Coordinates of N, CA and C in Angstrom, one line a residue:
A92 N 135.3 92.2 162.0 CA 134.1 90.8 162.7 C 134.0 90.0 161.7
L93 N 134.6 89.1 161.4 CA 134.6 88.3 159.4 C 132.4 87.3 160.2
P94 N 131.9 87.1 159.2 CA 130.6 86.7 159.3 C 130.6 85.4 159.3
I95 N 130.2 84.5 160.2 CA 130.3 82.8 160.8 C 130.9 82.3 159.3
S96 N 129.7 82.8 158.1 CA 130.0 82.0 156.8 C 131.1 81.6 156.7
R97 N 132.0 82.9 156.1 CA 133.6 83.5 155.4 C 134.2 82.4 157.3
A98 N 133.9 82.4 157.7 CA 135.0 81.4 159.1 C 134.4 79.9 158.7
L99 N 133.4 80.0 158.6 CA 133.7 78.1 158.3 C 134.0 77.9 157.3
S100 N 133.8 78.9 156.0 CA 134.6 78.5 154.7 C 135.7 78.5 154.8
A101 N 136.6 79.2 155.4 CA 137.7 78.7 155.6 C 139.1 78.3 155.4
Q102 N 138.3 77.0 156.3 CA 139.8 75.8 155.8 C 139.2 75.5 153.9
A103 N 137.1 76.2 153.6 CA 138.0 75.4 152.2 C 138.6 76.3 151.0
R104 N 138.8 77.5 151.4 CA 139.7 78.5 151.1 C 141.1 78.3 151.3
A105 N 141.2 77.6 152.0 CA 142.9 77.5 152.1 C 142.6 75.6 151.0
S106 N 142.1 74.4 151.6 CA 142.8 74.0 150.7 C 142.6 74.2 149.5
A107 N 142.0 75.1 149.4 CA 141.3 75.9 147.3 C 143.3 76.3 146.9
W108 N 143.6 77.2 147.7 CA 145.2 77.5 147.5 C 146.2 76.2 147.2
L109 N 145.8 75.1 148.4 CA 147.2 74.7 148.0 C 147.1 73.3 146.9
V110 N 145.7 73.0 146.7 CA 145.6 71.9 145.1 C 146.0 73.2 144.6
G111 N 145.1 74.0 143.8 CA 145.6 75.1 142.9 C 147.0 75.6 142.9
G112 N 148.2 74.9 144.0 CA 149.4 75.8 143.9 C 150.2 74.7 143.6
A113 N 150.0 73.1 144.5 CA 151.0 72.8 144.7 C 151.4 71.7 142.6
P114 N 151.2 72.3 142.2 CA 151.7 71.7 140.2 C 152.5 73.0 140.0
V115 N 151.8 73.5 140.8 CA 153.0 74.9 140.2 C 154.2 75.1 141.0
V116 N 153.9 74.6 142.5 CA 155.3 74.5 143.3 C 156.0 73.2 142.1
V117 N 155.2 71.8 142.0 CA 156.3 71.0 141.5 C 157.3 71.6 140.2
L118 N 156.1 72.0 139.6 CA 156.8 72.3 137.9 C 158.4 73.7 139.0
A119 N 158.0 74.5 139.3 CA 159.3 75.3 140.0 C 160.2 74.3 140.9
W120 N 160.0 73.3 141.7 CA 161.1 72.6 142.0 C 161.7 72.1 140.8
S121 N 161.2 71.0 140.0 CA 161.4 70.7 138.8 C 162.4 71.6 138.1
A122 N 161.7 72.6 137.7 CA 162.8 73.3 136.7 C 164.2 73.8 137.8
I123 N 163.7 74.2 139.5 CA 165.1 75.1 139.7 C 166.3 73.2 140.2
T124 N 165.3 72.8 140.0 CA 166.8 71.0 140.6 C 167.2 70.3 138.9
G125 N 167.2 70.9 137.5 CA 167.7 70.1 136.8 C 165.8 70.1 135.6
G126 N 165.1 70.3 136.0 CA 163.7 70.0 135.0 C 164.3 69.1 134.1
R127 N 164.9 67.7 134.4 CA 164.3 66.3 134.1 C 163.3 66.1 133.8
A128 N 162.2 65.9 134.8 CA 161.1 65.5 134.3 C 160.3 66.0 133.4
L129 N 160.1 68.0 133.4 CA 159.6 68.3 131.8 C 159.4 67.8 130.4
P130 N 161.4 67.3 130.3 CA 161.2 66.6 129.1 C 160.1 65.5 128.7
V131 N 160.6 64.6 130.2 CA 159.7 63.7 130.1 C 157.8 63.8 129.8
L132 N 157.4 64.8 130.7 CA 156.3 64.8 130.9 C 156.1 65.3 129.4
L133 N 156.5 66.9 128.6 CA 156.0 67.0 127.7 C 155.8 66.8 126.3
G134 N 157.4 65.4 126.4 CA 158.4 65.1 125.2 C 157.8 62.8 124.7
T135 N 156.9 62.4 125.6 CA 156.5 61.4 125.4 C 154.6 61.7 125.5
P136 N 154.3 60.1 124.5 CA 152.3 60.6 124.3 C 152.2 59.8 126.1
V137 N 152.2 59.4 127.3 CA 152.2 58.9 128.3 C 152.7 60.4 129.5
G138 N 153.5 60.8 128.7 CA 153.9 62.0 129.8 C 152.4 62.5 129.2
W139 N 152.0 63.2 128.0 CA 150.9 64.3 127.4 C 149.5 63.4 128.5
V140 N 149.6 62.2 127.7 CA 147.9 61.4 128.8 C 148.0 62.3 130.7
C141 N 148.7 62.2 131.0 CA 149.6 62.3 132.1 C 149.1 63.7 132.4
A142 N 149.5 64.5 131.5 CA 149.6 66.2 131.6 C 147.9 66.2 131.6
T143 N 147.8 65.7 130.8 CA 146.4 65.8 129.9 C 145.4 66.0 131.4
V144 N 145.6 64.4 131.6 CA 144.6 64.2 133.2 C 144.9 64.6 134.3
G145 N 146.0 65.1 134.5 CA 146.4 66.1 135.8 C 145.6 67.8 135.8
V146 N 145.9 67.8 134.4 CA 145.1 69.3 134.8 C 143.6 69.4 134.2
A147 N 142.6 68.5 134.1 CA 141.6 68.3 134.1 C 141.1 67.7 135.3
L148 N 141.9 66.9 136.2 CA 142.0 67.1 137.5 C 142.0 67.9 138.4
E149 N 142.9 68.8 138.1 CA 143.0 70.6 138.5 C 141.4 71.1 138.3
I150 N 141.0 71.5 137.4 CA 140.2 71.4 136.6 C 138.5 71.9 137.4
V151 N 138.2 70.2 137.7 CA 137.6 69.1 137.9 C 137.6 69.8 139.9
G152 N 139.1 69.8 140.3 CA 139.4 70.2 141.9 C 138.8 71.6 142.2
A153 N 139.0 72.4 141.2 CA 138.4 74.3 141.6 C 137.2 74.0 141.7
L154 N 137.2 73.6 140.5 CA 135.0 73.8 140.6 C 134.4 73.0 142.1
W155 N 135.2 72.2 142.5 CA 134.6 71.2 143.5 C 134.5 72.3 144.9
M156 N 135.7 73.0 144.9 CA 136.4 73.4 146.2 C 135.6 74.9 145.3
H157 N 135.6 75.5 144.3 CA 134.1 76.4 144.5 C 132.9 76.6 145.2
R158 N 132.1 75.6 144.4 CA 130.6 74.8 145.1 C 131.1 74.9 146.6
I159 N 131.9 74.4 147.5 CA 131.8 74.1 148.1 C 132.3 75.3 149.2
I160 N 133.3 76.3 149.3 CA 133.1 77.1 149.2 C 131.9 78.6 149.1
R161 N 131.7 78.5 147.9 CA 130.1 78.8 147.4 C 129.0 78.7 148.2
V162 N 128.9 77.2 148.4 CA 128.2 76.7 149.9 C 127.6 77.6 151.1
G163 N 129.0 77.2 151.2 CA 130.0 77.7 152.7 C 129.7 79.1 153.3
T164 N 129.7 79.8 152.4 CA 129.0 81.4 152.6 C 127.9 82.2 152.3
T165 N 126.8 81.2 151.8 CA 125.2 81.5 151.9 C 124.5 81.3 152.9
W166 N 124.9 80.6 153.3 CA 124.0 80.3 155.1 C 123.4 82.4 154.8

């Protein structure tokens, strides 16, 4: 049987996988459907700002989810 703390942190772990995996899925989908978004994202100053902010938010989200999971499993 799973410890109660692991069961209680299951939602946070699932959210972490979803938040972390979403950009990968979007980039893969863009590549499959013609990849028109990638040149705009990496070829313009506004695209670079969006990419940088997106990566920064992903890092903050990952750290936040890690903290939620860690606190949930230390009961």
